[in-house]
């Protein structure tokens, strides 16, 4: 059984479009995250939700809007896509927001904006 | 400003050899330091985590060390295997929820 799953795995789209990436975890965790990994493999945290409440919002353009309908899901919607949004986006979850807890990562969504 | 610096940026070794990856940080206050392994096309997977009071921790052929005084950590890989080819990322957490990630070391193990 997949612990943290993301869909789609690949997303190719034109500049200006709006797209969503979905994430689900079946670990019973309270906290979920979105990360962006650029072409140089640098992972950068974007958002974190704990029990459906936003607790981390790291100076991400407001074109990016996370939504957590319940503890097991954290979706990422991106408006007006730009070339610089091309990256791999990872979802992760942990049992709670304390930093000691291991984060379990999904397989990633490779977004390519043309 | 909290920073995590990793070295070397990339490393190529022969199968069976040992290697050591370095991580220096300026995160303060310090809570814990974790090493992740990221295979190509996959998400990172945790290898070890250490808190202030721990100075070494092993996970199979992986041994991490921590010197909280000098703010340095190392990840030693013993008897490398082809499957060790991956990116190794050092992550340091401090007083907030937000971890600080290093840029990773890319390790290639050749047969």
JSON list of C-alpha atoms in Angstrom, two decimals:
[
{"chain": "A", "resi": 1, "resn": "UNK", "atom": "CA", "xyz": [0.00, 0.00, 0.00]},
{"chain": "A", "resi": 2, "resn": "UNK", "atom": "CA", "xyz": [1.32, 3.41, -0.95]},
{"chain": "A", "resi": 3, "resn": "UNK", "atom": "CA", "xyz": [1.82, 5.61, 2.10]},
{"chain": "A", "resi": 4, "resn": "UNK", "atom": "CA", "xyz": [1.90, 9.01, 0.37]},
{"chain": "A", "resi": 5, "resn": "UNK", "atom": "CA", "xyz": [0.56, 9.19, -3.16]},
{"chain": "A", "resi": 6, "resn": "UNK", "atom": "CA", "xyz": [0.46, 12.06, -5.63]},
{"chain": "A", "resi": 7, "resn": "UNK", "atom": "CA", "xyz": [-1.34, 12.54, -8.91]},
{"chain": "A", "resi": 8, "resn": "UNK", "atom": "CA", "xyz": [-0.42, 13.14, -11.59]},
{"chain": "A", "resi": 9, "resn": "UNK", "atom": "CA", "xyz": [3.17, 11.92, -11.77]},
{"chain": "A", "resi": 10, "resn": "UNK", "atom": "CA", "xyz": [3.87, 14.07, -14.82]},
{"chain": "A", "resi": 11, "resn": "UNK", "atom": "CA", "xyz": [2.18, 17.30, -15.85]},
{"chain": "A", "resi": 12, "resn": "UNK", "atom": "CA", "xyz": [3.00, 19.20, -19.02]},
{"chain": "A", "resi": 13, "resn": "UNK", "atom": "CA", "xyz": [1.11, 22.41, -19.65]},
{"chain": "A", "resi": 14, "resn": "UNK", "atom": "CA", "xyz": [1.26, 25.81, -21.29]},
{"chain": "A", "resi": 15, "resn": "UNK", "atom": "CA", "xyz": [2.13, 29.08, -19.64]},
{"chain": "A", "resi": 16, "resn": "UNK", "atom": "CA", "xyz": [-0.91, 30.83, -18.22]},
{"chain": "A", "resi": 17, "resn": "UNK", "atom": "CA", "xyz": [-2.89, 27.68, -17.52]},
{"chain": "A", "resi": 18, "resn": "UNK", "atom": "CA", "xyz": [-4.23, 26.66, -14.13]},
{"chain": "A", "resi": 19, "resn": "UNK", "atom": "CA", "xyz": [-3.43, 23.19, -12.79]},
{"chain": "A", "resi": 20, "resn": "UNK", "atom": "CA", "xyz": [-3.83, 21.11, -9.64]},
{"chain": "A", "resi": 21, "resn": "UNK", "atom": "CA", "xyz": [-1.77, 18.39, -8.01]},
{"chain": "A", "resi": 22, "resn": "UNK", "atom": "CA", "xyz": [-3.39, 16.02, -5.55]},
{"chain": "A", "resi": 23, "resn": "UNK", "atom": "CA", "xyz": [-1.83, 14.34, -2.53]},
{"chain": "A", "resi": 24, "resn": "UNK", "atom": "CA", "xyz": [-3.19, 11.69, -0.22]},
{"chain": "A", "resi": 25, "resn": "UNK", "atom": "CA", "xyz": [-1.65, 9.89, 2.74]},
{"chain": "A", "resi": 26, "resn": "UNK", "atom": "CA", "xyz": [-2.96, 6.73, 4.41]},
{"chain": "A", "resi": 27, "resn": "UNK", "atom": "CA", "xyz": [-0.64, 6.87, 7.42]},
{"chain": "A", "resi": 28, "resn": "UNK", "atom": "CA", "xyz": [-3.09, 8.59, 9.75]},
{"chain": "A", "resi": 29, "resn": "UNK", "atom": "CA", "xyz": [-0.73, 11.56, 10.04]},
{"chain": "A", "resi": 30, "resn": "UNK", "atom": "CA", "xyz": [-1.83, 15.00, 11.21]},
{"chain": "A", "resi": 31, "resn": "UNK", "atom": "CA", "xyz": [0.66, 17.08, 9.23]},
{"chain": "A", "resi": 32, "resn": "UNK", "atom": "CA", "xyz": [1.20, 17.39, 5.49]},
{"chain": "A", "resi": 33, "resn": "UNK", "atom": "CA", "xyz": [3.65, 19.41, 3.40]},
{"chain": "A", "resi": 34, "resn": "UNK", "atom": "CA", "xyz": [4.35, 20.61, -0.10]},
{"chain": "A", "resi": 35, "resn": "UNK", "atom": "CA", "xyz": [7.94, 20.97, -1.33]},
{"chain": "A", "resi": 36, "resn": "UNK", "atom": "CA", "xyz": [9.39, 22.26, -4.58]},
{"chain": "A", "resi": 37, "resn": "UNK", "atom": "CA", "xyz": [12.60, 20.72, -5.94]},
{"chain": "A", "resi": 38, "resn": "UNK", "atom": "CA", "xyz": [14.31, 22.77, -8.61]},
{"chain": "A", "resi": 39, "resn": "UNK", "atom": "CA", "xyz": [16.54, 21.62, -11.45]},
{"chain": "A", "resi": 40, "resn": "UNK", "atom": "CA", "xyz": [19.55, 21.70, -9.13]},
{"chain": "A", "resi": 41, "resn": "UNK", "atom": "CA", "xyz": [17.79, 19.25, -6.81]},
{"chain": "A", "resi": 42, "resn": "UNK", "atom": "CA", "xyz": [17.34, 21.83, -4.03]},
{"chain": "A", "resi": 43, "resn": "UNK", "atom": "CA", "xyz": [14.30, 21.00, -1.89]},
{"chain": "A", "resi": 44, "resn": "UNK", "atom": "CA", "xyz": [12.40, 23.98, -0.56]},
{"chain": "A", "resi": 45, "resn": "UNK", "atom": "CA", "xyz": [9.38, 23.82, 1.71]},
{"chain": "A", "resi": 46, "resn": "UNK", "atom": "CA", "xyz": [6.34, 25.70, 0.45]},
{"chain": "A", "resi": 47, "resn": "UNK", "atom": "CA", "xyz": [3.45, 24.93, 2.77]},
{"chain": "A", "resi": 48, "resn": "UNK", "atom": "CA", "xyz": [2.52, 22.83, 5.76]},
{"chain": "A", "resi": 49, "resn": "UNK", "atom": "CA", "xyz": [-0.88, 21.97, 7.16]},
{"chain": "A", "resi": 50, "resn": "UNK", "atom": "CA", "xyz": [-1.49, 20.51, 10.59]},
{"chain": "A", "resi": 51, "resn": "UNK", "atom": "CA", "xyz": [-4.98, 19.13, 11.16]},
{"chain": "A", "resi": 52, "resn": "UNK", "atom": "CA", "xyz": [-6.21, 21.06, 8.12]},
{"chain": "A", "resi": 53, "resn": "UNK", "atom": "CA", "xyz": [-4.76, 24.35, 9.40]},
{"chain": "A", "resi": 54, "resn": "UNK", "atom": "CA", "xyz": [-2.01, 26.19, 7.56]},
{"chain": "A", "resi": 55, "resn": "UNK", "atom": "CA", "xyz": [1.10, 26.44, 9.75]},
{"chain": "A", "resi": 56, "resn": "UNK", "atom": "CA", "xyz": [3.87, 27.13, 7.23]},
{"chain": "A", "resi": 57, "resn": "UNK", "atom": "CA", "xyz": [3.63, 29.44, 4.24]},
{"chain": "A", "resi": 58, "resn": "UNK", "atom": "CA", "xyz": [7.10, 30.15, 2.93]},
{"chain": "A", "resi": 59, "resn": "UNK", "atom": "CA", "xyz": [6.92, 33.30, 0.78]},
{"chain": "A", "resi": 60, "resn": "UNK", "atom": "CA", "xyz": [5.29, 31.43, -2.06]},
{"chain": "A", "resi": 61, "resn": "UNK", "atom": "CA", "xyz": [3.54, 33.52, -4.77]},
{"chain": "A", "resi": 62, "resn": "UNK", "atom": "CA", "xyz": [-0.18, 33.70, -4.14]},
{"chain": "A", "resi": 63, "resn": "UNK", "atom": "CA", "xyz": [-0.71, 31.94, -7.47]},
{"chain": "A", "resi": 64, "resn": "UNK", "atom": "CA", "xyz": [-0.09, 28.83, -5.39]},
{"chain": "A", "resi": 65, "resn": "UNK", "atom": "CA", "xyz": [-3.02, 27.87, -3.19]},
{"chain": "A", "resi": 66, "resn": "UNK", "atom": "CA", "xyz": [-2.98, 24.74, -1.03]},
{"chain": "A", "resi": 67, "resn": "UNK", "atom": "CA", "xyz": [-6.23, 23.19, 0.08]},
{"chain": "A", "resi": 68, "resn": "UNK", "atom": "CA", "xyz": [-6.70, 20.54, 2.75]},
{"chain": "A", "resi": 69, "resn": "UNK", "atom": "CA", "xyz": [-10.23, 19.12, 2.66]},
{"chain": "A", "resi": 70, "resn": "UNK", "atom": "CA", "xyz": [-9.33, 16.68, 5.43]},
{"chain": "A", "resi": 71, "resn": "UNK", "atom": "CA", "xyz": [-6.25, 15.45, 7.29]},
{"chain": "A", "resi": 72, "resn": "UNK", "atom": "CA", "xyz": [-5.48, 12.81, 4.68]},
{"chain": "A", "resi": 73, "resn": "UNK", "atom": "CA", "xyz": [-5.44, 15.14, 1.68]},
{"chain": "A", "resi": 74, "resn": "UNK", "atom": "CA", "xyz": [-3.46, 18.22, 0.72]},
{"chain": "A", "resi": 75, "resn": "UNK", "atom": "CA", "xyz": [-3.92, 19.51, -2.80]},
{"chain": "A", "resi": 76, "resn": "UNK", "atom": "CA", "xyz": [-1.95, 22.21, -4.56]},
{"chain": "A", "resi": 77, "resn": "UNK", "atom": "CA", "xyz": [-3.59, 24.51, -7.09]},
{"chain": "A", "resi": 78, "resn": "UNK", "atom": "CA", "xyz": [-1.45, 26.75, -9.27]},
{"chain": "A", "resi": 79, "resn": "UNK", "atom": "CA", "xyz": [-2.93, 29.64, -11.23]},
{"chain": "A", "resi": 80, "resn": "UNK", "atom": "CA", "xyz": [-1.41, 31.37, -14.25]},
{"chain": "A", "resi": 81, "resn": "UNK", "atom": "CA", "xyz": [1.51, 28.98, -14.57]},
{"chain": "A", "resi": 82, "resn": "UNK", "atom": "CA", "xyz": [4.90, 30.48, -15.41]},
{"chain": "A", "resi": 83, "resn": "UNK", "atom": "CA", "xyz": [8.05, 28.94, -16.89]},
{"chain": "A", "resi": 84, "resn": "UNK", "atom": "CA", "xyz": [9.77, 29.22, -13.50]},
{"chain": "A", "resi": 85, "resn": "UNK", "atom": "CA", "xyz": [7.17, 26.94, -11.96]},
{"chain": "A", "resi": 86, "resn": "UNK", "atom": "CA", "xyz": [8.71, 23.99, -13.79]},
{"chain": "A", "resi": 87, "resn": "UNK", "atom": "CA", "xyz": [10.05, 21.69, -11.08]},
{"chain": "A", "resi": 88, "resn": "UNK", "atom": "CA", "xyz": [9.30, 18.51, -9.19]},
{"chain": "A", "resi": 89, "resn": "UNK", "atom": "CA", "xyz": [6.72, 18.98, -6.46]},
{"chain": "A", "resi": 90, "resn": "UNK", "atom": "CA", "xyz": [6.78, 16.63, -3.49]},
{"chain": "A", "resi": 91, "resn": "UNK", "atom": "CA", "xyz": [4.08, 16.05, -0.96]},
{"chain": "A", "resi": 92, "resn": "UNK", "atom": "CA", "xyz": [5.04, 14.70, 2.47]},
{"chain": "A", "resi": 93, "resn": "UNK", "atom": "CA", "xyz": [3.40, 13.85, 5.75]},
{"chain": "A", "resi": 94, "resn": "UNK", "atom": "CA", "xyz": [4.45, 13.37, 9.37]},
{"chain": "A", "resi": 95, "resn": "UNK", "atom": "CA", "xyz": [2.65, 12.21, 12.48]},
{"chain": "A", "resi": 96, "resn": "UNK", "atom": "CA", "xyz": [2.55, 15.76, 13.81]},
{"chain": "A", "resi": 97, "resn": "UNK", "atom": "CA", "xyz": [4.31, 19.07, 13.23]},
{"chain": "A", "resi": 98, "resn": "UNK", "atom": "CA", "xyz": [7.20, 18.49, 15.62]},
{"chain": "A", "resi": 99, "resn": "UNK", "atom": "CA", "xyz": [10.44, 18.54, 13.65]},
{"chain": "A", "resi": 100, "resn": "UNK", "atom": "CA", "xyz": [11.72, 15.32, 15.23]},
{"chain": "A", "resi": 101, "resn": "UNK", "atom": "CA", "xyz": [9.07, 13.31, 13.44]},
{"chain": "A", "resi": 102, "resn": "UNK", "atom": "CA", "xyz": [10.10, 11.73, 10.17]},
{"chain": "A", "resi": 103, "resn": "UNK", "atom": "CA", "xyz": [8.50, 13.09, 7.06]},
{"chain": "A", "resi": 104, "resn": "UNK", "atom": "CA", "xyz": [7.35, 10.51, 4.53]},
{"chain": "A", "resi": 105, "resn": "UNK", "atom": "CA", "xyz": [7.55, 11.77, 0.98]},
{"chain": "A", "resi": 106, "resn": "UNK", "atom": "CA", "xyz": [5.43, 10.96, -2.03]},
{"chain": "A", "resi": 107, "resn": "UNK", "atom": "CA", "xyz": [6.93, 10.01, -5.41]},
{"chain": "A", "resi": 108, "resn": "UNK", "atom": "CA", "xyz": [6.79, 13.57, -6.75]},
{"chain": "A", "resi": 109, "resn": "UNK", "atom": "CA", "xyz": [4.99, 15.33, -9.60]},
{"chain": "A", "resi": 110, "resn": "UNK", "atom": "CA", "xyz": [7.18, 16.62, -12.40]},
{"chain": "A", "resi": 111, "resn": "UNK", "atom": "CA", "xyz": [5.62, 19.82, -13.72]},
{"chain": "A", "resi": 112, "resn": "UNK", "atom": "CA", "xyz": [6.83, 21.19, -17.05]},
{"chain": "A", "resi": 113, "resn": "UNK", "atom": "CA", "xyz": [5.54, 24.57, -18.19]},
{"chain": "A", "resi": 114, "resn": "UNK", "atom": "CA", "xyz": [6.04, 25.30, -21.89]},
{"chain": "B", "resi": 1, "resn": "UNK", "atom": "CA", "xyz": [20.35, 33.32, 8.65]},
{"chain": "B", "resi": 2, "resn": "UNK", "atom": "CA", "xyz": [19.94, 29.56, 8.98]},
{"chain": "B", "resi": 3, "resn": "UNK", "atom": "CA", "xyz": [22.04, 27.69, 6.46]},
{"chain": "B", "resi": 4, "resn": "UNK", "atom": "CA", "xyz": [23.11, 24.13, 5.73]},
{"chain": "B", "resi": 5, "resn": "UNK", "atom": "CA", "xyz": [26.15, 23.56, 3.54]},
{"chain": "B", "resi": 6, "resn": "UNK", "atom": "CA", "xyz": [27.02, 20.14, 2.17]},
{"chain": "B", "resi": 7, "resn": "UNK", "atom": "CA", "xyz": [30.23, 18.91, 0.62]},
{"chain": "B", "resi": 8, "resn": "UNK", "atom": "CA", "xyz": [31.27, 17.62, -1.74]},
{"chain": "B", "resi": 9, "resn": "UNK", "atom": "CA", "xyz": [28.61, 18.59, -4.26]},
{"chain": "B", "resi": 10, "resn": "UNK", "atom": "CA", "xyz": [29.21, 15.33, -6.09]},
{"chain": "B", "resi": 11, "resn": "UNK", "atom": "CA", "xyz": [31.30, 12.23, -5.54]},
{"chain": "B", "resi": 12, "resn": "UNK", "atom": "CA", "xyz": [32.19, 9.22, -7.65]},
{"chain": "B", "resi": 13, "resn": "UNK", "atom": "CA", "xyz": [33.54, 6.07, -5.99]},
{"chain": "B", "resi": 14, "resn": "UNK", "atom": "CA", "xyz": [34.09, 2.44, -6.87]},
{"chain": "B", "resi": 15, "resn": "UNK", "atom": "CA", "xyz": [31.82, -0.25, -5.53]},
{"chain": "B", "resi": 16, "resn": "UNK", "atom": "CA", "xyz": [33.07, -1.62, -2.23]},
{"chain": "B", "resi": 17, "resn": "UNK", "atom": "CA", "xyz": [34.84, 1.57, -1.19]},
{"chain": "B", "resi": 18, "resn": "UNK", "atom": "CA", "xyz": [33.92, 3.75, 1.78]},
{"chain": "B", "resi": 19, "resn": "UNK", "atom": "CA", "xyz": [33.05, 7.42, 1.60]},
{"chain": "B", "resi": 20, "resn": "UNK", "atom": "CA", "xyz": [32.16, 10.31, 3.89]},
{"chain": "B", "resi": 21, "resn": "UNK", "atom": "CA", "xyz": [29.80, 13.16, 3.18]},
{"chain": "B", "resi": 22, "resn": "UNK", "atom": "CA", "xyz": [29.93, 16.41, 5.14]},
{"chain": "B", "resi": 23, "resn": "UNK", "atom": "CA", "xyz": [27.28, 18.78, 6.45]},
{"chain": "B", "resi": 24, "resn": "UNK", "atom": "CA", "xyz": [27.96, 22.11, 8.18]},
{"chain": "B", "resi": 25, "resn": "UNK", "atom": "CA", "xyz": [25.12, 24.20, 9.56]},
{"chain": "B", "resi": 26, "resn": "UNK", "atom": "CA", "xyz": [24.44, 27.53, 11.19]},
{"chain": "B", "resi": 27, "resn": "UNK", "atom": "CA", "xyz": [20.89, 26.75, 12.36]},
{"chain": "B", "resi": 28, "resn": "UNK", "atom": "CA", "xyz": [20.22, 28.12, 15.82]},
{"chain": "B", "resi": 29, "resn": "UNK", "atom": "CA", "xyz": [18.73, 27.07, 18.11]},
{"chain": "B", "resi": 30, "resn": "UNK", "atom": "CA", "xyz": [19.41, 23.47, 17.17]},
{"chain": "B", "resi": 31, "resn": "UNK", "atom": "CA", "xyz": [16.83, 20.74, 17.58]},
{"chain": "B", "resi": 32, "resn": "UNK", "atom": "CA", "xyz": [17.82, 17.84, 15.35]},
{"chain": "B", "resi": 33, "resn": "UNK", "atom": "CA", "xyz": [19.68, 16.85, 12.21]},
{"chain": "B", "resi": 34, "resn": "UNK", "atom": "CA", "xyz": [18.45, 14.29, 9.73]},
{"chain": "B", "resi": 35, "resn": "UNK", "atom": "CA", "xyz": [20.06, 12.65, 6.71]},
{"chain": "B", "resi": 36, "resn": "UNK", "atom": "CA", "xyz": [17.86, 11.69, 3.78]},
{"chain": "B", "resi": 37, "resn": "UNK", "atom": "CA", "xyz": [18.65, 9.51, 0.78]},
{"chain": "B", "resi": 38, "resn": "UNK", "atom": "CA", "xyz": [16.92, 10.42, -2.48]},
{"chain": "B", "resi": 39, "resn": "UNK", "atom": "CA", "xyz": [17.05, 7.97, -5.35]},
{"chain": "B", "resi": 40, "resn": "UNK", "atom": "CA", "xyz": [16.61, 9.37, -8.84]},
{"chain": "B", "resi": 41, "resn": "UNK", "atom": "CA", "xyz": [12.94, 9.92, -9.59]},
{"chain": "B", "resi": 42, "resn": "UNK", "atom": "CA", "xyz": [11.83, 9.18, -6.02]},
{"chain": "B", "resi": 43, "resn": "UNK", "atom": "CA", "xyz": [11.06, 11.13, -2.88]},
{"chain": "B", "resi": 44, "resn": "UNK", "atom": "CA", "xyz": [13.64, 11.41, -0.06]},
{"chain": "B", "resi": 45, "resn": "UNK", "atom": "CA", "xyz": [13.77, 8.65, 2.56]},
{"chain": "B", "resi": 46, "resn": "UNK", "atom": "CA", "xyz": [15.08, 9.21, 6.07]},
{"chain": "B", "resi": 47, "resn": "UNK", "atom": "CA", "xyz": [18.32, 7.42, 7.01]},
{"chain": "B", "resi": 48, "resn": "UNK", "atom": "CA", "xyz": [19.09, 8.77, 10.48]},
{"chain": "B", "resi": 49, "resn": "UNK", "atom": "CA", "xyz": [18.12, 11.51, 12.88]},
{"chain": "B", "resi": 50, "resn": "UNK", "atom": "CA", "xyz": [20.21, 12.90, 15.74]},
{"chain": "B", "resi": 51, "resn": "UNK", "atom": "CA", "xyz": [19.46, 15.31, 18.52]},
{"chain": "B", "resi": 52, "resn": "UNK", "atom": "CA", "xyz": [21.86, 17.50, 20.47]},
{"chain": "B", "resi": 53, "resn": "UNK", "atom": "CA", "xyz": [22.86, 14.75, 22.87]},
{"chain": "B", "resi": 54, "resn": "UNK", "atom": "CA", "xyz": [23.65, 12.14, 20.24]},
{"chain": "B", "resi": 55, "resn": "UNK", "atom": "CA", "xyz": [26.98, 12.09, 18.46]},
{"chain": "B", "resi": 56, "resn": "UNK", "atom": "CA", "xyz": [26.66, 8.95, 16.37]},
{"chain": "B", "resi": 57, "resn": "UNK", "atom": "CA", "xyz": [23.89, 6.85, 14.92]},
{"chain": "B", "resi": 58, "resn": "UNK", "atom": "CA", "xyz": [24.00, 3.92, 12.53]},
{"chain": "B", "resi": 59, "resn": "UNK", "atom": "CA", "xyz": [21.56, 2.47, 10.04]},
{"chain": "B", "resi": 60, "resn": "UNK", "atom": "CA", "xyz": [23.13, -0.59, 8.45]},
{"chain": "B", "resi": 61, "resn": "UNK", "atom": "CA", "xyz": [26.12, 0.55, 6.39]},
{"chain": "B", "resi": 62, "resn": "UNK", "atom": "CA", "xyz": [25.28, 4.20, 7.04]},
{"chain": "B", "resi": 63, "resn": "UNK", "atom": "CA", "xyz": [26.77, 5.93, 10.09]},
{"chain": "B", "resi": 64, "resn": "UNK", "atom": "CA", "xyz": [26.04, 9.55, 10.88]},
{"chain": "B", "resi": 65, "resn": "UNK", "atom": "CA", "xyz": [28.04, 11.63, 13.34]},
{"chain": "B", "resi": 66, "resn": "UNK", "atom": "CA", "xyz": [27.19, 14.95, 14.92]},
{"chain": "B", "resi": 67, "resn": "UNK", "atom": "CA", "xyz": [29.43, 17.52, 16.59]},
{"chain": "B", "resi": 68, "resn": "UNK", "atom": "CA", "xyz": [27.01, 20.09, 17.98]},
{"chain": "B", "resi": 69, "resn": "UNK", "atom": "CA", "xyz": [29.87, 22.27, 19.21]},
{"chain": "B", "resi": 70, "resn": "UNK", "atom": "CA", "xyz": [31.37, 22.77, 15.76]},
{"chain": "B", "resi": 71, "resn": "UNK", "atom": "CA", "xyz": [27.97, 22.40, 14.06]},
{"chain": "B", "resi": 72, "resn": "UNK", "atom": "CA", "xyz": [29.15, 19.66, 11.78]},
{"chain": "B", "resi": 73, "resn": "UNK", "atom": "CA", "xyz": [27.77, 16.30, 10.77]},
{"chain": "B", "resi": 74, "resn": "UNK", "atom": "CA", "xyz": [29.06, 13.56, 8.54]},
{"chain": "B", "resi": 75, "resn": "UNK", "atom": "CA", "xyz": [27.50, 10.55, 6.87]},
{"chain": "B", "resi": 76, "resn": "UNK", "atom": "CA", "xyz": [29.85, 7.62, 6.40]},
{"chain": "B", "resi": 77, "resn": "UNK", "atom": "CA", "xyz": [28.95, 4.87, 3.95]},
{"chain": "B", "resi": 78, "resn": "UNK", "atom": "CA", "xyz": [30.80, 1.60, 4.37]},
{"chain": "B", "resi": 79, "resn": "UNK", "atom": "CA", "xyz": [31.42, -0.95, 1.62]},
{"chain": "B", "resi": 80, "resn": "UNK", "atom": "CA", "xyz": [29.43, 0.99, -0.95]},
{"chain": "B", "resi": 81, "resn": "UNK", "atom": "CA", "xyz": [26.99, -0.74, -3.26]},
{"chain": "B", "resi": 82, "resn": "UNK", "atom": "CA", "xyz": [25.60, 0.29, -6.63]},
{"chain": "B", "resi": 83, "resn": "UNK", "atom": "CA", "xyz": [22.27, 0.96, -4.92]},
{"chain": "B", "resi": 84, "resn": "UNK", "atom": "CA", "xyz": [23.92, 3.66, -2.82]},
{"chain": "B", "resi": 85, "resn": "UNK", "atom": "CA", "xyz": [24.01, 5.87, -5.92]},
{"chain": "B", "resi": 86, "resn": "UNK", "atom": "CA", "xyz": [21.67, 8.69, -4.92]},
{"chain": "B", "resi": 87, "resn": "UNK", "atom": "CA", "xyz": [21.52, 12.21, -3.58]},
{"chain": "B", "resi": 88, "resn": "UNK", "atom": "CA", "xyz": [22.10, 12.57, 0.19]},
{"chain": "B", "resi": 89, "resn": "UNK", "atom": "CA", "xyz": [20.45, 15.51, 1.84]},
{"chain": "B", "resi": 90, "resn": "UNK", "atom": "CA", "xyz": [21.23, 16.96, 5.27]},
{"chain": "B", "resi": 91, "resn": "UNK", "atom": "CA", "xyz": [18.29, 18.67, 7.00]},
{"chain": "B", "resi": 92, "resn": "UNK", "atom": "CA", "xyz": [18.60, 20.66, 10.22]},
{"chain": "B", "resi": 93, "resn": "UNK", "atom": "CA", "xyz": [15.66, 21.71, 12.37]},
{"chain": "B", "resi": 94, "resn": "UNK", "atom": "CA", "xyz": [15.73, 24.44, 14.97]},
{"chain": "B", "resi": 95, "resn": "UNK", "atom": "CA", "xyz": [13.20, 26.24, 17.08]},
{"chain": "B", "resi": 96, "resn": "UNK", "atom": "CA", "xyz": [10.50, 26.59, 14.44]},
{"chain": "B", "resi": 97, "resn": "UNK", "atom": "CA", "xyz": [8.54, 24.11, 12.38]},
{"chain": "B", "resi": 98, "resn": "UNK", "atom": "CA", "xyz": [10.57, 25.00, 9.30]},
{"chain": "B", "resi": 99, "resn": "UNK", "atom": "CA", "xyz": [13.51, 22.72, 8.53]},
{"chain": "B", "resi": 100, "resn": "UNK", "atom": "CA", "xyz": [16.58, 23.98, 6.67]},
{"chain": "B", "resi": 101, "resn": "UNK", "atom": "CA", "xyz": [17.68, 21.78, 3.79]},
{"chain": "B", "resi": 102, "resn": "UNK", "atom": "CA", "xyz": [21.14, 21.39, 2.35]},
{"chain": "B", "resi": 103, "resn": "UNK", "atom": "CA", "xyz": [21.58, 21.19, -1.41]},
{"chain": "B", "resi": 104, "resn": "UNK", "atom": "CA", "xyz": [22.64, 17.57, -1.22]},
{"chain": "B", "resi": 105, "resn": "UNK", "atom": "CA", "xyz": [25.62, 15.50, -2.29]},
{"chain": "B", "resi": 106, "resn": "UNK", "atom": "CA", "xyz": [25.21, 13.44, -5.44]},
{"chain": "B", "resi": 107, "resn": "UNK", "atom": "CA", "xyz": [26.93, 10.08, -5.02]},
{"chain": "B", "resi": 108, "resn": "UNK", "atom": "CA", "xyz": [27.65, 7.78, -7.93]},
{"chain": "B", "resi": 109, "resn": "UNK", "atom": "CA", "xyz": [28.96, 4.29, -7.24]},
{"chain": "B", "resi": 110, "resn": "UNK", "atom": "CA", "xyz": [30.64, 2.62, -10.21]},
{"chain": "B", "resi": 111, "resn": "UNK", "atom": "CA", "xyz": [31.09, -1.16, -10.59]}
]
